[in-house]
Amino acid sequence: MPNDPADSDGPIGSAARAPADRARRITVRRRGPLLVEGPVEIELEDGTTVSSDRFRVALCTCRRSRRYPWCDTSHRRKA
């Protein structure tokens, strides 16, 4: 869902943003989502962008999420 308001914690100030020279941390889980330090902006396959101002977001890697690209823990259900 592009720009879902539920995925935003509101506007953030420049003090809350990570400096451009600081690396973004991405945590990989074997059977779970990618955990990305936010805020993030994601470009989807169709060219639309979605964003989140949260300090950490979970990105779906199994494509089962009803809120793709955001993880909704659908990976926990059996196939």
PDB file of C-alpha atoms in Angstrom, residues 20 42 47 57 64 71:
ATOM      1  CA  ALA A  20      24.426  10.425   5.118  1.00  0.00           C
ATOM      2  CA  ILE A  42      11.244   1.795  -0.810  1.00  0.00           C
ATOM      3  CA  GLY A  47       7.807   2.244  -9.689  1.00  0.00           C
ATOM      4  CA  VAL A  57      10.906  -1.541   9.838  1.00  0.00           C
ATOM      5  CA  ARG A  64       2.909 -13.704   1.847  1.00  0.00           C
ATOM      6  CA  CYS A  71       5.960  -7.744   7.086  1.00  0.00           C
TER       7      CYS A  71
END
